[in-house]
Amino acid sequence: MAKVLVVTSGKGGVGKTTSTAALGAALAQSGENVVVVDFDVGLRNLDLVMGAERRVVYDLINVVQGDAKLAQAVIRDKRLDTLSILPASQTRDKDALTEEGVARVMDELRAMFDWVICDSPAGIERGAVLAMRHADMAVIVTNPEVSSVRDSDRIIGLLDAKTVKAEKGETVSKHLLLARYDPARAARADMLTIEDVLDILSIPLLGVIPESREVLRASNIGAPVTLANPASAPARAYRDAARRLTGELLPMTVPADRAGLFGRLFGGRAA
Amino acid sequence: MSSAARSPHAFRFLGRSFLALVFAPEPPIPAWLDELDLWLRRSTGFFAEKPVVLDLTRTPLSRIEYETLIADLRTRNIRLVAVEGVDASWRGPDLAPLGNGGRSTAIVDLPLGDDAPNRAPGRAAPADRPPAPVPDPEPAAPSAPASLLIDVPVRSGQSVFFPDGDVTVIGSVASGAEIVAGGSIHIYGTLRGRALAGSTGNSGARIFCNRLEAELLAIDGLYKTADDIPERLVGHMVQARLDRDALLMTPLD
């Protein structure tokens, strides 16, 4: 049975789409059959970050409204055949998504793939709620700054209220992904530390993704950062996070951007 | 001595509330009476000293059926004190009218014993079962102190509203969350949001927290925002209470 994962945050611009692409690619590289689904109807970005923007014919709205079959809308990645994307519409808006339509699409996707990763839009309105509705697991992307942390807390509350699992009395397992972390600034107290964020949010830590120029570079060339530059610090951090998602126990480390000699000697694997 | 000389205060009305059992039989009435008999066989005299109200609002009966039912209940020693849902002219002098329906209270299940008859699954509605026993009717007792225990963190955007008593949270209260309690508030964690105690007018309510980083504290309407909370108390274990119309905060560590 496929796992449905929602990547959400509340706050915009913290790294949901980047993380969806990076985690999806990392899981696909380890052999899992993955589809990433863009729920940000009207402001779609996932197809850009994945490099699929010139091959979009049908999208999630078309499938929900019955204008196209799922197989026509899902685009296979050129680099990894275990990775696919279901893009969102750029011309419509989220009111075109219906609950029954989304439920139907999710059921079909669950039958086709091992992992269904839903890239949530920012906010707490309909789009974000529909993206999380069918989730078994949630990755909450947070930046170590106060407004992001507060918004993440709100989203965590919604995960316990508005999901199908919550309505059945079960829980959606929640994992914190701390993105754009800068250890130097945290040490100077310019930025919240990992401990501060964990203290406020009280959910298990999935991984810490360091701030890095590689992320922008990767999205500009249309590739998930784990594929564009696998040796980079964020790529290594995302790969570790993906391994933890499958249940592997890895000690938590924050990879540094330029792996020095020692990093290369012991690098590749989390220590 | 004429009655006019009596003091106008001699005659007083007292109000009292009693908990009455309500029968809301559903047709076919003979089948319902059979079930009632089953109950009575297990506990004879059960209804003997209890006031019973007959609710026929959802069971229109003909006059004959109604009078038969009343007679049937009487033979079973059930004392009807009032009837709802019938034409006023049917009631007769010994049955009181009931104002507007009354307020329902929780029905408590009475274990029927091992040989309880197998009830068809569709008939689970409380109206089908004779209601469970209730302690002897007393004047409305002062409500027992109630308390709410929350053992998960209270997330931003969540609001806990409990006018009936104390609230205890095992975990933190996030900024953007609020707890409103009729009694005291106890937080075994960090209070980052708002805590409003004594909300129903209880000036003796207090607020306790392991770590104070609150946005707002209030007791019985008197409040202090984060700005007015002394710096030396922030981050500490604190107790807040009302001291003669002033919100007093003292460290507990």
XYZ file of C-alpha atoms in Angstrom:
524
model
C 0.000 0.000 0.000
C 1.449 3.351 -1.019
C 2.421 5.976 1.488
C 0.973 9.431 1.037
C 3.256 12.171 2.272
C 2.336 15.848 2.397
C 5.055 18.481 2.422
C 3.551 21.500 4.112
C 4.540 24.500 6.179
C 1.934 27.211 6.592
C 4.387 29.937 5.744
C 5.284 30.556 2.131
C 8.734 30.466 0.661
C 10.345 28.182 3.216
C 11.294 25.358 0.868
C 8.274 23.091 0.366
C 8.606 22.696 -3.386
C 12.375 22.365 -3.193
C 11.987 19.725 -0.499
C 9.259 17.839 -2.364
C 11.459 17.573 -5.421
C 14.609 16.731 -3.468
C 12.997 14.097 -1.253
C 11.072 12.627 -4.185
C 14.215 12.281 -6.245
C 16.191 10.809 -3.334
C 13.490 8.191 -2.683
C 13.235 7.392 -6.386
C 16.999 6.929 -6.587
C 16.800 4.324 -3.847
C 14.446 2.321 -6.037
C 11.006 3.431 -4.820
C 8.311 4.352 -7.346
C 7.527 7.985 -6.562
C 5.043 10.561 -7.857
C 5.195 14.177 -6.749
C 1.887 16.065 -6.957
C 1.628 19.842 -7.156
C -1.375 21.111 -5.179
C -0.554 24.775 -5.669
C -3.223 25.391 -8.271
C -2.707 28.653 -10.085
C 0.825 29.240 -8.840
C 2.438 26.023 -9.874
C 6.159 25.638 -9.314
C 6.878 21.975 -8.922
C 7.072 21.417 -12.667
C 9.711 24.171 -12.964
C 11.848 22.778 -10.185
C 11.591 19.312 -11.743
C 12.403 20.555 -15.229
C 9.118 19.316 -16.675
C 7.506 22.645 -17.540
C 7.794 22.195 -21.301
C 6.058 18.832 -21.309
C 2.881 19.687 -19.413
C -0.245 18.835 -21.397
C -2.781 17.849 -18.758
C -2.750 18.669 -15.074
C -4.352 17.791 -11.737
C -7.433 19.917 -12.442
C -8.019 18.175 -15.773
C -7.933 14.806 -14.037
C -10.154 15.939 -11.150
C -12.723 17.271 -13.583
C -12.569 14.191 -15.755
C -11.136 15.895 -18.849
C -8.134 13.623 -18.866
C -7.055 10.284 -17.527
C -4.410 10.154 -14.852
C -1.984 8.365 -17.163
C -2.188 11.251 -19.624
C -1.378 13.844 -16.990
C 1.451 12.149 -15.090
C 4.832 13.066 -16.565
C 7.756 10.735 -16.156
C 11.082 12.318 -15.215
C 13.738 12.147 -17.943
C 16.533 11.305 -15.560
C 14.906 8.727 -13.280
C 12.200 6.423 -14.537
C 10.958 5.733 -11.008
C 10.100 9.422 -10.567
C 7.010 11.116 -11.972
C 5.179 14.407 -11.546
C 1.500 15.353 -11.643
C 1.547 19.093 -12.291
C -0.991 21.692 -11.219
C -2.827 24.086 -13.466
C -1.447 27.539 -14.012
C -4.631 29.090 -15.355
C -7.248 27.879 -12.906
C -7.427 28.344 -9.171
C -7.944 26.098 -6.205
C -11.724 26.351 -6.280
C -11.599 23.993 -9.207
C -10.387 21.239 -6.863
C -13.221 19.202 -5.391
C -12.951 16.899 -2.424
C -14.381 13.908 -4.232
C -12.188 14.536 -7.262
C -9.046 14.736 -5.153
C -10.016 11.595 -3.226
C -10.470 9.723 -6.485
C -7.127 10.881 -7.881
C -5.357 9.953 -4.647
C -6.842 6.451 -4.751
C -5.629 5.981 -8.318
C -2.155 7.297 -7.496
C -1.891 5.038 -4.470
C -2.463 2.059 -6.709
C 0.238 3.116 -9.178
C 3.116 4.227 -6.952
C 4.981 3.437 -3.700
C 5.124 7.048 -2.563
C 2.732 9.894 -3.346
C 4.303 13.168 -2.258
C 1.930 16.137 -2.179
C 3.471 19.586 -2.476
C 1.142 21.812 -0.471
C 0.558 25.486 -1.221
C 1.274 28.000 1.511
C -1.517 29.080 3.849
C -4.248 27.265 5.720
C -7.069 27.567 3.231
C -8.648 25.082 0.872
C -5.587 24.231 -1.182
C -3.443 23.427 1.841
C -6.252 21.476 3.503
C -6.906 19.408 0.372
C -3.194 18.676 -0.003
C -2.999 17.265 3.531
C -6.377 15.578 3.571
C -5.282 12.106 2.529
C -1.835 12.101 4.062
C -0.420 9.261 6.143
C 2.701 11.265 6.957
C 3.597 14.924 6.948
C 6.880 16.719 6.516
C 6.611 20.184 8.008
C 9.173 22.470 6.458
C 10.224 25.266 8.792
C 12.838 27.978 8.642
C 14.538 28.820 11.930
C 12.727 32.110 12.360
C 9.756 33.051 14.482
C 7.017 33.627 11.933
C 7.803 30.391 10.133
C 7.757 28.489 13.420
C 4.416 29.921 14.474
C 2.851 29.140 11.101
C 4.223 25.617 11.242
C 2.630 25.178 14.629
C -0.715 26.198 13.153
C -0.331 23.704 10.344
C 0.488 20.959 12.843
C -2.782 21.749 14.595
C -4.612 21.436 11.282
C -2.978 18.084 10.547
C -4.613 16.820 13.717
C -7.999 18.209 12.771
C -8.655 18.304 9.053
C -7.196 15.097 7.704
C -9.089 11.904 6.958
C -6.837 10.114 9.445
C -7.613 12.599 12.207
C -11.324 12.242 11.531
C -10.973 8.503 11.996
C -9.173 8.986 15.281
C -5.743 8.050 13.919
C -2.721 10.334 13.713
C -0.757 11.600 10.771
C 2.905 11.086 11.665
C 4.697 14.409 11.631
C 8.330 15.124 10.828
C 10.128 18.430 11.077
C 12.425 19.472 8.254
C 14.401 22.511 9.279
C 15.417 24.243 6.063
C 17.713 27.166 5.304
C 19.590 26.607 8.516
C 22.776 28.627 8.994
C 24.880 27.302 11.888
C 27.007 30.458 12.077
C 23.983 32.717 12.463
C 22.414 30.364 14.990
C 25.614 30.461 17.038
C 25.513 34.267 16.965
C 21.885 34.096 18.123
C 20.767 35.834 14.910
C 18.646 32.840 14.150
C 16.700 30.299 16.202
C 18.686 27.196 17.073
C 17.519 23.690 16.253
C 16.717 23.168 19.928
C 14.591 26.321 20.051
C 12.513 25.155 17.120
C 12.114 21.635 18.508
C 11.124 23.045 21.885
C 8.340 25.080 20.332
C 7.050 22.552 17.837
C 7.566 19.306 19.777
C 7.646 16.988 16.792
C 10.477 14.651 15.773
C 13.248 16.105 13.622
C 13.591 14.570 10.163
C 16.566 16.576 9.016
C 18.337 19.911 8.897
C 18.981 21.389 5.450
C 21.690 24.016 5.466
C 21.289 27.285 3.603
C 23.063 26.946 0.294
C 23.396 28.551 -3.118
C 23.114 25.117 -4.653
C 19.354 25.176 -4.135
C 18.791 28.204 -6.357
C 21.235 26.873 -8.920
C 19.390 23.570 -9.066
C 15.971 25.131 -9.484
C 17.294 27.376 -12.233
C 18.453 24.403 -14.241
C 15.224 22.569 -13.501
C 16.489 19.690 -11.423
C 15.905 18.591 -7.837
C 18.969 19.534 -5.815
C 19.647 15.861 -5.020
C 20.072 15.207 -8.754
C 21.678 18.483 -9.815
C 24.539 18.351 -7.345
C 24.484 15.173 -5.265
C 27.675 16.005 -3.374
C 26.437 19.356 -2.134
C 25.487 19.827 1.506
C 21.750 20.248 0.951
C 21.684 17.196 -1.301
C 23.379 15.091 1.329
C 21.017 16.400 3.988
C 17.974 15.615 1.822
C 19.229 12.105 1.109
C 19.640 11.476 4.833
C 16.150 12.836 5.432
C 14.731 10.538 2.756
C 16.394 7.574 4.415
C 14.872 8.547 7.736
C 11.471 8.733 6.077
C 11.734 5.080 5.184
C 12.388 4.315 8.835
C 16.165 4.130 8.808
C 17.815 5.418 11.982
C 20.585 7.846 11.163
C 22.370 10.102 13.612
C 21.443 13.722 13.010
C 24.156 15.844 11.433
C 24.136 19.136 9.566
C 26.326 18.683 6.486
C 28.616 21.616 5.750
C 28.640 23.182 2.305
C 32.231 22.752 1.246
C 33.272 19.284 2.266
C 36.869 19.594 3.350
C 39.409 16.796 3.137
C 38.037 15.073 6.221
C 34.503 15.483 4.924
C 35.492 13.721 1.700
C 37.262 10.929 3.556
C 34.279 10.155 5.768
C 31.751 11.778 3.490
C 28.819 10.334 1.595
C 27.429 8.612 4.661
C 26.067 10.361 7.695
C 28.786 9.717 10.330
C -58.114 37.527 62.037
C -58.808 38.258 58.429
C -56.529 36.999 55.728
C -55.782 40.576 54.761
C -53.854 41.043 57.981
C -51.348 38.350 57.088
C -47.938 39.615 56.099
C -47.514 39.759 52.321
C -44.284 37.764 52.692
C -45.883 34.751 54.343
C -46.615 32.984 51.106
C -43.466 32.236 49.136
C -42.752 30.486 45.930
C -39.755 28.264 45.947
C -38.093 26.989 42.849
C -36.660 23.535 42.695
C -35.430 21.392 39.891
C -35.873 17.673 39.827
C -34.563 15.141 37.392
C -37.458 13.237 35.908
C -37.389 10.131 33.780
C -38.925 10.501 30.358
C -40.749 7.788 28.474
C -40.907 8.412 24.752
C -42.552 5.251 23.483
C -42.452 4.377 19.822
C -45.121 2.402 18.056
C -46.122 -0.339 18.103
C -47.081 0.491 21.676
C -47.782 -3.103 22.730
C -44.210 -4.045 21.784
C -42.891 -1.117 23.771
C -44.956 -2.170 26.767
C -43.502 -5.666 26.475
C -40.012 -4.272 26.765
C -41.052 -2.162 29.712
C -42.371 -5.314 31.371
C -39.015 -6.978 30.839
C -37.398 -4.145 32.764
C -39.930 -4.268 35.502
C -39.449 -8.022 35.938
C -35.789 -7.403 36.619
C -36.375 -4.554 38.967
C -39.887 -4.444 40.305
C -40.906 -1.225 41.895
C -38.135 0.521 40.048
C -40.364 3.341 38.943
C -42.435 3.325 42.063
C -41.063 6.450 43.708
C -39.818 8.222 40.635
C -41.595 10.943 38.727
C -42.080 9.983 35.100
C -42.935 12.200 32.177
C -44.594 10.779 29.091
C -43.350 12.347 25.876
C -45.630 11.744 22.932
C -44.428 14.596 20.741
C -43.115 12.216 18.123
C -45.728 9.535 18.568
C -49.143 10.758 17.552
C -51.745 8.514 19.174
C -55.477 8.425 18.881
C -57.503 9.288 21.955
C -58.301 5.663 22.618
C -54.682 4.558 22.249
C -53.611 7.347 24.544
C -56.054 6.529 27.280
C -55.215 2.851 27.026
C -51.565 3.674 27.407
C -52.197 5.801 30.481
C -54.230 3.021 32.025
C -51.568 0.451 31.145
C -48.894 2.540 32.801
C -50.988 3.000 35.878
C -51.476 -0.735 36.285
C -47.728 -1.043 36.209
C -47.434 1.406 39.077
C -45.822 4.086 37.037
C -46.627 7.542 38.285
C -46.946 9.950 35.478
C -46.533 13.525 36.561
C -46.829 15.158 33.178
C -47.459 14.468 29.527
C -45.921 16.231 26.566
C -47.145 16.299 23.063
C -50.833 15.724 23.501
C -53.829 17.889 23.112
C -54.485 19.886 26.278
C -58.014 18.568 26.533
C -56.804 14.982 26.827
C -54.652 15.501 29.819
C -57.118 15.396 32.588
C -56.867 17.122 35.973
C -54.187 14.910 37.469
C -51.586 15.316 34.751
C -49.697 18.566 34.592
C -48.727 20.297 31.402
C -45.050 20.840 30.843
C -43.858 24.244 29.738
C -41.390 23.951 26.956
C -39.896 20.540 26.862
C -37.353 20.679 29.630
C -33.654 20.081 29.199
C -32.305 16.654 28.569
C -29.452 15.322 30.634
C -27.122 12.432 29.971
C -28.669 8.998 30.050
C -26.595 6.604 32.080
C -26.588 2.958 31.042
C -27.802 0.525 33.618
C -26.220 -2.929 33.281
C -29.093 -5.295 32.695
C -27.298 -8.407 33.865
C -26.039 -11.436 31.952
C -29.393 -12.485 30.636
C -30.191 -9.158 29.047
C -32.441 -9.727 26.049
C -30.814 -9.400 22.667
C -31.872 -6.126 21.226
C -32.197 -5.757 17.474
C -29.396 -3.469 16.319
C -31.686 -0.940 14.756
C -33.428 -0.117 17.955
C -30.657 1.511 19.838
C -32.392 4.841 20.249
C -32.645 5.874 23.897
C -36.337 6.458 23.404
C -36.870 2.740 23.141
C -35.273 1.865 26.413
C -36.747 2.779 29.721
C -34.272 5.310 30.987
C -31.608 4.416 33.507
C -32.048 5.136 37.210
C -31.205 8.465 38.644
C -30.562 9.364 42.309
C -33.600 10.524 44.259
C -34.657 13.889 43.019
C -32.898 16.560 45.007
C -32.865 20.270 44.797
C -30.420 21.317 42.096
C -27.064 20.540 43.668
C -24.160 22.910 43.205
C -22.226 21.507 40.252
C -19.258 19.389 41.348
C -15.901 20.967 40.462
C -14.956 19.710 37.035
C -11.568 19.714 35.427
C -10.207 19.227 31.949
C -6.909 17.476 31.315
C -5.078 17.993 28.040
C -1.980 15.891 27.538
C -0.907 17.096 24.132
C 0.609 20.469 23.269
C -1.964 23.109 22.441
C -1.123 24.288 18.938
C -1.257 27.767 17.487
C -4.776 28.613 16.380
C -6.395 26.221 18.852
C -8.694 27.544 21.504
C -9.643 25.639 24.663
C -12.866 26.823 26.242
C -13.883 25.201 29.541
C -16.151 27.348 31.711
C -16.915 24.486 34.098
C -13.666 24.378 36.015
C -9.892 24.031 35.928
C -7.813 23.231 32.891
C -4.541 21.333 33.157
C -2.212 21.077 30.169
C 0.634 18.594 30.131
C 2.654 20.231 27.401
C 3.110 23.723 26.092
C 0.611 26.248 24.918
C 1.824 27.739 21.642
C 1.844 31.400 20.815
C -1.373 31.981 18.938
C -3.297 29.531 21.158
C -5.545 30.366 24.065
C -6.988 28.660 27.141
C -10.169 30.052 28.648
C -11.217 28.408 31.910
C -13.882 29.068 34.481
C -11.423 27.904 37.141
C -7.651 27.869 37.347
C -5.182 27.061 34.612
C -2.198 24.785 35.200
C 0.390 24.438 32.466
C 3.136 21.864 32.885
C 5.084 23.341 30.032
C 5.729 26.704 28.475
C 2.890 29.177 28.227
C 3.487 31.139 25.050
C -0.103 31.987 24.203
C -2.982 33.433 26.184
C -4.429 32.154 29.456
C -7.722 33.513 30.763
C -8.724 32.041 34.124
C -11.811 32.650 36.211
C -13.659 33.549 33.053
C -17.091 33.035 34.607
C -16.442 35.556 37.358
C -14.223 33.573 39.680
C -11.712 35.968 41.173
C -10.038 33.200 43.190
C -8.801 31.441 40.048
C -5.079 31.275 39.443
C -2.703 30.620 36.589
C 0.341 28.385 37.035
C 2.958 27.609 34.428
C 6.360 25.968 34.290
C 7.743 28.639 32.052
C 6.175 32.019 31.451
C 6.411 33.481 27.949
C 2.760 34.418 27.728
C 1.192 36.854 25.308
C -1.604 37.622 27.730
C -2.743 36.589 31.210
C -6.169 37.343 32.596
C -8.062 36.452 35.762
C -11.711 37.309 36.079
C -11.400 39.843 33.317
C -8.337 41.643 34.634
C -5.505 41.203 32.167
C -1.844 41.879 31.519
C -0.185 41.651 28.146
C 3.374 40.526 27.527
C 4.536 44.118 27.579
C 3.387 44.570 31.150
C 4.812 41.354 32.493
C 7.972 42.086 34.488
C 11.119 41.032 32.674
C 12.461 39.136 35.678
C 9.518 36.717 35.533
C 9.781 35.852 31.872
C 11.164 32.359 31.399
C 10.444 31.354 34.993
C 7.927 29.196 36.830
C 5.220 31.642 37.793
C 1.921 31.833 39.624
C -0.571 34.569 38.810
C -3.488 35.509 41.030
C -5.749 38.405 41.812
C -4.928 40.404 44.868
C -7.674 42.926 45.465
C -8.193 43.937 41.842
C -4.550 43.755 40.884
C -3.006 40.912 38.926
C -0.134 39.671 41.050
C 2.580 37.417 39.656
C 5.090 35.587 41.801
C 7.880 33.216 40.880
C 7.579 29.634 42.039
C 11.190 28.637 41.482
